[in-house]
Tab-separated table of C-alpha atoms in Angstrom:
chain	number	residue	atom	x	y	z
A	30	MET	CA	-34.615	-18.796	55.146
A	31	LYS	CA	-31.061	-20.228	54.546
A	32	ARG	CA	-32.348	-22.914	52.275
A	33	SER	CA	-34.293	-20.438	50.215
A	34	ILE	CA	-31.240	-18.316	49.852
A	35	HIS	CA	-29.225	-21.187	48.608
A	36	ALA	CA	-31.885	-22.164	46.192
A	37	PHE	CA	-31.968	-18.606	44.780
A	38	LEU	CA	-28.184	-18.362	44.504
A	39	PHE	CA	-27.989	-21.862	42.894
A	40	ALA	CA	-30.577	-20.595	40.268
A	41	ILE	CA	-28.310	-17.540	39.557
A	42	VAL	CA	-25.242	-19.645	39.120
A	43	LEU	CA	-27.009	-21.809	36.558
A	44	GLY	CA	-27.968	-18.525	34.751
A	45	ILE	CA	-31.767	-19.190	35.057
A	46	ALA	CA	-32.836	-16.759	37.696
A	47	GLY	CA	-35.663	-14.546	36.743
A	48	PRO	CA	-37.955	-14.563	33.653
A	49	GLY	CA	-36.785	-13.883	30.091
A	50	VAL	CA	-33.252	-15.240	30.334
A	51	GLN	CA	-33.765	-17.431	27.377
A	52	ALA	CA	-35.420	-14.647	25.255
A	53	LYS	CA	-33.674	-13.833	21.963
A	54	ASP	CA	-31.374	-10.992	21.638
A	55	SER	CA	-30.090	-9.235	18.503
A	56	ALA	CA	-28.034	-6.217	17.784
A	57	ALA	CA	-29.510	-2.948	18.914
A	58	GLY	CA	-32.076	-1.685	16.481
A	59	ALA	CA	-31.410	-4.631	14.048
A	60	ASP	CA	-34.141	-6.817	12.765
A	61	ASP	CA	-31.675	-8.560	10.542
A	62	GLY	CA	-28.807	-10.721	11.335
A	63	VAL	CA	-28.426	-13.472	13.964
A	64	LYS	CA	-30.467	-13.879	17.164
A	65	VAL	CA	-28.914	-15.264	20.366
A	66	ASP	CA	-30.013	-15.780	23.926
A	67	LYS	CA	-30.008	-12.726	26.277
A	68	MET	CA	-26.826	-12.361	28.290
A	69	SER	CA	-27.066	-14.149	31.701
A	70	SER	CA	-27.987	-11.947	34.681
A	71	VAL	CA	-25.282	-13.652	36.743
A	72	ARG	CA	-22.667	-11.407	35.173
A	73	LYS	CA	-23.961	-8.392	37.133
A	74	LEU	CA	-22.590	-9.773	40.300
A	75	VAL	CA	-19.153	-8.560	39.058
A	76	SER	CA	-18.750	-4.972	37.939
A	77	GLU	CA	-17.638	-4.190	34.353
A	78	GLU	CA	-15.110	-1.839	35.654
A	79	GLN	CA	-13.321	-4.511	37.828
A	80	VAL	CA	-13.217	-7.042	35.028
A	81	GLU	CA	-11.961	-4.497	32.405
A	82	ALA	CA	-9.279	-3.204	34.909
A	83	ALA	CA	-8.156	-6.892	35.487
A	84	ALA	CA	-8.051	-7.410	31.809
A	85	LEU	CA	-6.087	-4.263	31.148
A	86	GLN	CA	-3.368	-5.158	33.673
A	87	GLN	CA	-2.917	-8.620	32.261
A	88	TYR	CA	-2.842	-7.159	28.664
A	89	LEU	CA	-0.216	-4.741	29.699
A	90	GLY	CA	1.749	-7.599	31.313
A	91	ILE	CA	1.582	-9.663	28.060
A	92	LYS	CA	2.747	-6.667	25.977
A	93	ARG	CA	5.653	-6.063	28.418
A	94	ASP	CA	6.763	-9.630	28.287
A	95	ALA	CA	6.516	-9.648	24.522
A	96	GLY	CA	8.524	-6.425	24.291
A	97	GLN	CA	11.263	-7.721	26.488
A	98	GLN	CA	11.548	-10.784	24.306
A	99	LYS	CA	11.516	-8.501	21.206
A	100	ALA	CA	8.311	-10.385	20.043
A	101	LEU	CA	5.935	-7.359	20.030
A	102	ALA	CA	5.431	-6.221	16.361
A	103	PRO	CA	6.574	-2.634	15.745
A	104	GLU	CA	4.047	-0.167	14.448
A	105	GLY	CA	5.215	-0.485	10.907
A	106	HIS	CA	4.857	-4.244	10.654
A	107	PRO	CA	2.803	-5.089	7.666
A	108	GLN	CA	0.888	-7.892	9.384
A	109	LEU	CA	0.132	-5.568	12.304
A	110	GLN	CA	-1.167	-2.896	9.838
A	111	ARG	CA	-3.286	-5.607	8.276
A	112	LEU	CA	-4.841	-6.637	11.508
A	113	ARG	CA	-5.624	-3.022	12.455
A	114	ALA	CA	-7.141	-2.268	9.119
A	115	ILE	CA	-9.462	-5.267	9.500
A	116	ALA	CA	-10.273	-4.252	13.064
A	117	ASN	CA	-11.073	-0.635	11.983
A	118	LYS	CA	-13.729	-2.181	9.715
A	119	ILE	CA	-15.172	-4.576	12.190
A	120	ILE	CA	-15.295	-2.523	15.368
A	121	PRO	CA	-17.931	0.058	14.239
A	122	HIS	CA	-20.321	-2.876	13.694
A	123	ALA	CA	-19.441	-4.482	17.023
A	124	LEU	CA	-20.709	-1.548	19.001
A	125	ARG	CA	-24.422	-2.454	18.307
A	126	TRP	CA	-23.979	-5.579	20.462
A	127	ASN	CA	-22.786	-3.806	23.576
A	128	GLU	CA	-23.237	0.019	24.115
A	129	ARG	CA	-20.454	-0.036	26.629
A	130	ALA	CA	-17.968	-1.001	23.838
A	131	ALA	CA	-18.152	2.575	22.523
A	132	GLN	CA	-16.280	3.565	25.596
A	133	TRP	CA	-13.546	0.899	25.240
A	134	GLN	CA	-9.954	1.930	24.326
A	135	TRP	CA	-9.635	-0.602	21.515
A	136	GLU	CA	-6.177	-1.804	20.843
A	137	VAL	CA	-4.723	-4.452	18.438
A	138	ASN	CA	-1.245	-5.882	18.794
A	139	LEU	CA	0.689	-8.676	17.170
A	140	ILE	CA	3.079	-10.966	19.089
A	141	GLY	CA	5.696	-13.063	17.307
A	142	SER	CA	5.150	-16.599	18.378
A	143	LYS	CA	4.465	-20.081	16.789
A	144	GLU	CA	1.484	-20.319	19.160
A	145	ILE	CA	-1.737	-20.656	17.147
A	146	ASN	CA	-3.798	-18.262	19.244
A	147	ALA	CA	-5.653	-14.834	19.305
A	148	PHE	CA	-7.814	-13.176	21.912
A	149	CYS	CA	-9.838	-10.151	22.724
A	150	MET	CA	-10.043	-9.315	26.413
A	151	PRO	CA	-12.861	-7.308	28.096
A	152	GLY	CA	-12.381	-3.672	27.266
A	153	GLY	CA	-11.385	-4.331	23.658
A	154	LYS	CA	-7.816	-5.475	24.012
A	155	ILE	CA	-6.929	-7.702	20.978
A	156	ALA	CA	-3.827	-9.668	20.233
A	157	PHE	CA	-2.979	-12.039	17.444
A	158	TYR	CA	0.081	-14.445	17.416
A	159	THR	CA	1.966	-14.789	14.180
A	160	GLY	CA	1.513	-18.556	14.601
A	161	ILE	CA	-2.150	-18.350	13.855
A	162	LEU	CA	-1.585	-16.162	10.708
A	163	ASP	CA	1.220	-18.204	9.341
A	164	SER	CA	0.256	-21.762	10.239
A	165	LEU	CA	-3.360	-21.378	8.943
A	166	LYS	CA	-2.416	-18.960	6.077
A	167	LEU	CA	-5.362	-16.881	7.028
A	168	THR	CA	-7.058	-14.758	4.297
A	169	ASP	CA	-8.401	-11.420	5.363
A	170	ASP	CA	-11.947	-12.810	5.540
A	171	GLU	CA	-10.761	-15.745	7.809
A	172	VAL	CA	-8.798	-13.167	10.007
A	173	ALA	CA	-12.113	-11.182	10.235
A	174	ILE	CA	-13.990	-14.318	11.391
A	175	VAL	CA	-11.274	-15.090	14.086
A	176	MET	CA	-11.258	-11.420	15.251
A	177	GLY	CA	-15.122	-11.366	15.126
A	178	HIS	CA	-15.432	-14.355	17.283
A	179	GLU	CA	-12.898	-13.132	19.866
A	180	ILE	CA	-14.486	-9.706	20.038
A	181	ALA	CA	-17.941	-11.324	20.429
A	182	HIS	CA	-16.715	-13.056	23.534
A	183	ALA	CA	-15.943	-9.593	25.006
A	184	LEU	CA	-19.106	-7.922	23.702
A	185	ARG	CA	-21.313	-10.634	25.177
A	186	GLU	CA	-19.367	-10.438	28.465
A	187	HIS	CA	-18.623	-14.196	28.579
A	188	GLY	CA	-15.469	-13.596	30.721
A	189	ARG	CA	-17.430	-11.436	33.191
A	190	GLU	CA	-20.081	-14.191	33.485
A	191	ARG	CA	-17.551	-16.912	34.033
A	192	LEU	CA	-15.743	-14.856	36.769
A	193	ALA	CA	-18.989	-14.033	38.406
A	194	LYS	CA	-19.996	-17.805	38.567
A	195	SER	CA	-16.497	-18.570	39.789
A	196	THR	CA	-16.874	-15.978	42.516
A	197	LEU	CA	-20.254	-17.386	43.604
A	198	THR	CA	-18.956	-20.976	43.614
A	199	ASN	CA	-15.845	-20.069	45.570
A	200	ALA	CA	-17.666	-17.918	48.118
A	201	GLY	CA	-19.354	-21.030	49.500
A	202	ALA	CA	-20.293	-20.654	53.107
A	203	LYS	CA	-19.876	-16.816	52.896
A	204	LEU	CA	-22.898	-16.534	50.652
A	205	ALA	CA	-25.244	-17.969	53.349
A	206	GLY	CA	-24.172	-15.224	55.807
A	207	ILE	CA	-24.679	-12.380	53.347
A	208	GLY	CA	-27.656	-13.892	51.619
A	209	ALA	CA	-30.020	-11.120	52.576
A	210	SER	CA	-27.784	-8.396	51.203
A	211	LEU	CA	-27.560	-10.300	47.897
A	212	LEU	CA	-31.258	-10.080	47.478
A	213	PHE	CA	-31.147	-6.248	47.478
A	214	GLY	CA	-27.748	-5.414	46.367
A	215	VAL	CA	-24.363	-7.079	45.835
A	216	ASP	CA	-22.146	-7.211	48.758
A	217	PRO	CA	-18.957	-5.457	47.795
A	218	HIS	CA	-16.869	-8.064	49.535
A	219	LEU	CA	-18.031	-10.618	47.103
A	220	THR	CA	-15.992	-8.895	44.357
A	221	ASP	CA	-13.002	-7.888	46.341
A	222	GLY	CA	-10.990	-10.681	44.672
A	223	VAL	CA	-11.915	-10.024	41.081
A	224	ALA	CA	-8.968	-7.995	40.329
A	225	GLY	CA	-6.937	-11.103	41.218
A	226	PHE	CA	-8.762	-12.934	38.357
A	227	GLY	CA	-6.639	-11.228	35.810
A	228	ALA	CA	-4.375	-14.230	35.509
A	229	LYS	CA	-7.437	-16.418	34.732
A	230	LEU	CA	-8.830	-14.261	31.909
A	231	MET	CA	-6.535	-15.855	29.344
A	232	VAL	CA	-7.290	-19.323	30.368
A	233	LEU	CA	-11.080	-19.099	30.888
A	234	LYS	CA	-12.758	-22.071	29.365
A	235	PHE	CA	-16.119	-20.847	27.909
A	236	SER	CA	-19.164	-23.072	27.717
A	237	ARG	CA	-20.366	-24.689	24.418
A	238	GLY	CA	-23.105	-22.145	24.414
A	239	ASP	CA	-20.621	-19.238	24.736
A	240	GLU	CA	-18.654	-20.569	21.827
A	241	THR	CA	-21.696	-21.054	19.630
A	242	GLU	CA	-22.785	-17.522	20.537
A	243	ALA	CA	-19.398	-16.083	19.824
A	244	ASP	CA	-19.433	-17.846	16.436
A	245	LEU	CA	-22.725	-16.466	15.440
A	246	VAL	CA	-22.185	-12.862	16.739
A	247	GLY	CA	-18.763	-12.915	15.064
A	248	LEU	CA	-20.172	-13.994	11.762
A	249	ASP	CA	-22.758	-11.174	12.014
A	250	ILE	CA	-20.122	-8.540	12.750
A	251	ALA	CA	-17.694	-9.708	10.029
A	252	ALA	CA	-20.540	-9.844	7.436
A	253	ARG	CA	-21.807	-6.257	8.318
A	254	ALA	CA	-18.132	-5.119	7.851
A	255	GLY	CA	-17.919	-6.733	4.262
A	256	TYR	CA	-16.131	-9.899	5.071
A	257	ASP	CA	-17.374	-13.216	3.693
A	258	PRO	CA	-19.049	-15.209	6.511
A	259	ARG	CA	-18.439	-18.487	4.473
A	260	ALA	CA	-14.778	-17.924	5.527
A	261	GLY	CA	-15.790	-19.283	8.933
A	262	ILE	CA	-16.505	-22.734	7.425
A	263	ALA	CA	-13.157	-22.720	5.732
A	264	LEU	CA	-11.376	-21.513	8.861
A	265	TRP	CA	-12.615	-24.437	10.828
A	266	GLN	CA	-11.818	-26.906	8.051
A	267	LYS	CA	-8.229	-25.525	8.215
A	268	MET	CA	-8.277	-25.992	11.954
A	269	GLY	CA	-9.210	-29.574	11.514
A	270	MET	CA	-6.448	-30.163	9.102
A	271	VAL	CA	-3.814	-28.531	11.177
A	272	SER	CA	-4.910	-30.038	14.394
A	273	LYS	CA	-4.118	-33.481	13.071
A	274	ASN	CA	-0.464	-32.655	13.109
A	275	THR	CA	0.018	-30.426	16.052
A	276	SER	CA	-1.509	-29.415	19.370
A	277	LEU	CA	-3.424	-26.057	19.044
A	278	GLN	CA	-3.601	-23.681	21.987
A	279	TRP	CA	-6.597	-22.133	20.396
A	280	LEU	CA	-8.512	-25.383	20.236
A	281	SER	CA	-7.929	-25.985	23.881
A	282	THR	CA	-10.528	-23.322	24.637
A	283	HIS	CA	-12.215	-23.277	21.246
A	284	PRO	CA	-13.480	-26.841	20.466
A	285	ALA	CA	-13.897	-27.530	16.801
A	286	GLY	CA	-15.753	-30.197	15.009
A	287	ASP	CA	-18.440	-30.873	12.335
A	288	ALA	CA	-21.184	-29.716	14.626
A	289	ARG	CA	-19.558	-26.362	14.880
A	290	ILE	CA	-19.480	-26.021	11.106
A	291	ALA	CA	-22.940	-27.334	10.743
A	292	GLU	CA	-24.116	-24.558	13.181
A	293	MET	CA	-22.453	-21.938	10.995
A	294	GLN	CA	-23.994	-23.341	7.809
A	295	LYS	CA	-27.432	-23.274	9.459
A	296	HIS	CA	-27.158	-19.553	10.006
A	297	MET	CA	-25.749	-18.582	6.643
A	298	PRO	CA	-29.144	-17.440	5.476
A	299	SER	CA	-29.100	-14.874	8.368
A	300	VAL	CA	-25.665	-13.429	7.649
A	301	MET	CA	-25.173	-13.695	3.877
A	302	PRO	CA	-27.643	-10.875	3.262
A	303	LEU	CA	-25.561	-8.686	5.530
A	304	PHE	CA	-22.456	-9.451	3.402
A	305	VAL	CA	-24.259	-8.897	0.206
A	306	LYS	CA	-25.572	-5.599	1.409
A	307	ALA	CA	-22.092	-4.571	2.672
A	308	ARG	CA	-20.738	-5.303	-0.894
A	309	GLY	CA	-23.148	-2.749	-2.242
A	310	THR	CA	-24.486	-5.041	-4.904
A	311	GLN	CA	-27.324	-7.426	-5.294
A	312	THR	CA	-25.421	-9.726	-7.489
A	313	PRO	CA	-24.863	-13.048	-5.809
A	314	PRO	CA	-21.230	-13.443	-4.608
A	315	PRO	CA	-19.151	-16.215	-6.162
A	316	PRO	CA	-18.224	-19.313	-4.080
A	317	TYR	CA	-15.825	-18.676	-1.336
A	318	MET	CA	-12.380	-19.710	-2.392
A	319	SER	CA	-9.881	-20.724	0.386
A	320	ASN	CA	-6.162	-20.741	-0.228
A	321	VAL	CA	-5.382	-24.119	0.862
A	322	LYS	CA	-5.689	-27.354	-1.107
A	323	GLY	CA	-8.207	-29.792	0.153
A	324	ILE	CA	-10.862	-27.182	0.982
A	325	ALA	CA	-13.585	-27.143	-1.687
A	326	PRO	CA	-15.194	-23.842	-2.884
A	327	ILE	CA	-18.065	-22.924	-0.495
A	328	PRO	CA	-21.234	-21.898	-2.391
């Protein structure tokens, strides 16, 4: 019995328990756009409420610290208004990927820092650092790609899945003793410590599969909102140029590379029609022009 329980739990940790895990998933009611693997069932071992509560506490702490350092952008800041305007266009198209997102209290803030970083925490709490806007000279389309990517991590519950796997891994011997209860319902004691994971939410290292999924879902969301998905290619070309001269915090958890750009290019036929439709015209859009020398027009 104990061996079979361990085998079952090991399968869950790997995200392969039960049939259909590798089936393709798309936005609710959408036959167009990108298709990605279904979300791992392992995330259900940690409640949405606990993860979102932990995220909120950490987000409030980040805002408080930024405020004390006079680094939190005031309401009238033009870059903050720009970010919120982009978010207002993107978020309605994000909800189709996760019904719960309609209940989130979405929030966007800007933090003054040279750090090249941005994030969206579970529950829709978004922050950009001025460093990513200034150092990369992001166009609105490129901001939308970054924002869409980060929102996609929250929508696809990658943080919840990572915390659930961490909970199972750290539980160790405790799992054997409560294995039977896991088969019929989650032991509440397993998730007692999830609130303490708030400090980990900002440093979670997502898998390569998570990153690819966030790229694709982010492209889908941005394109539906009327932002050019080809900006994603220009964005990562910029990242490659800047990373040669400085260490990027964002790249520590968002690996770049030619393979990533190639994956985006492969899925352009799925997202470009969304962008064309959002533009309200069937006229093919002109090549995407970045604002940095060295990046060729993207047809």
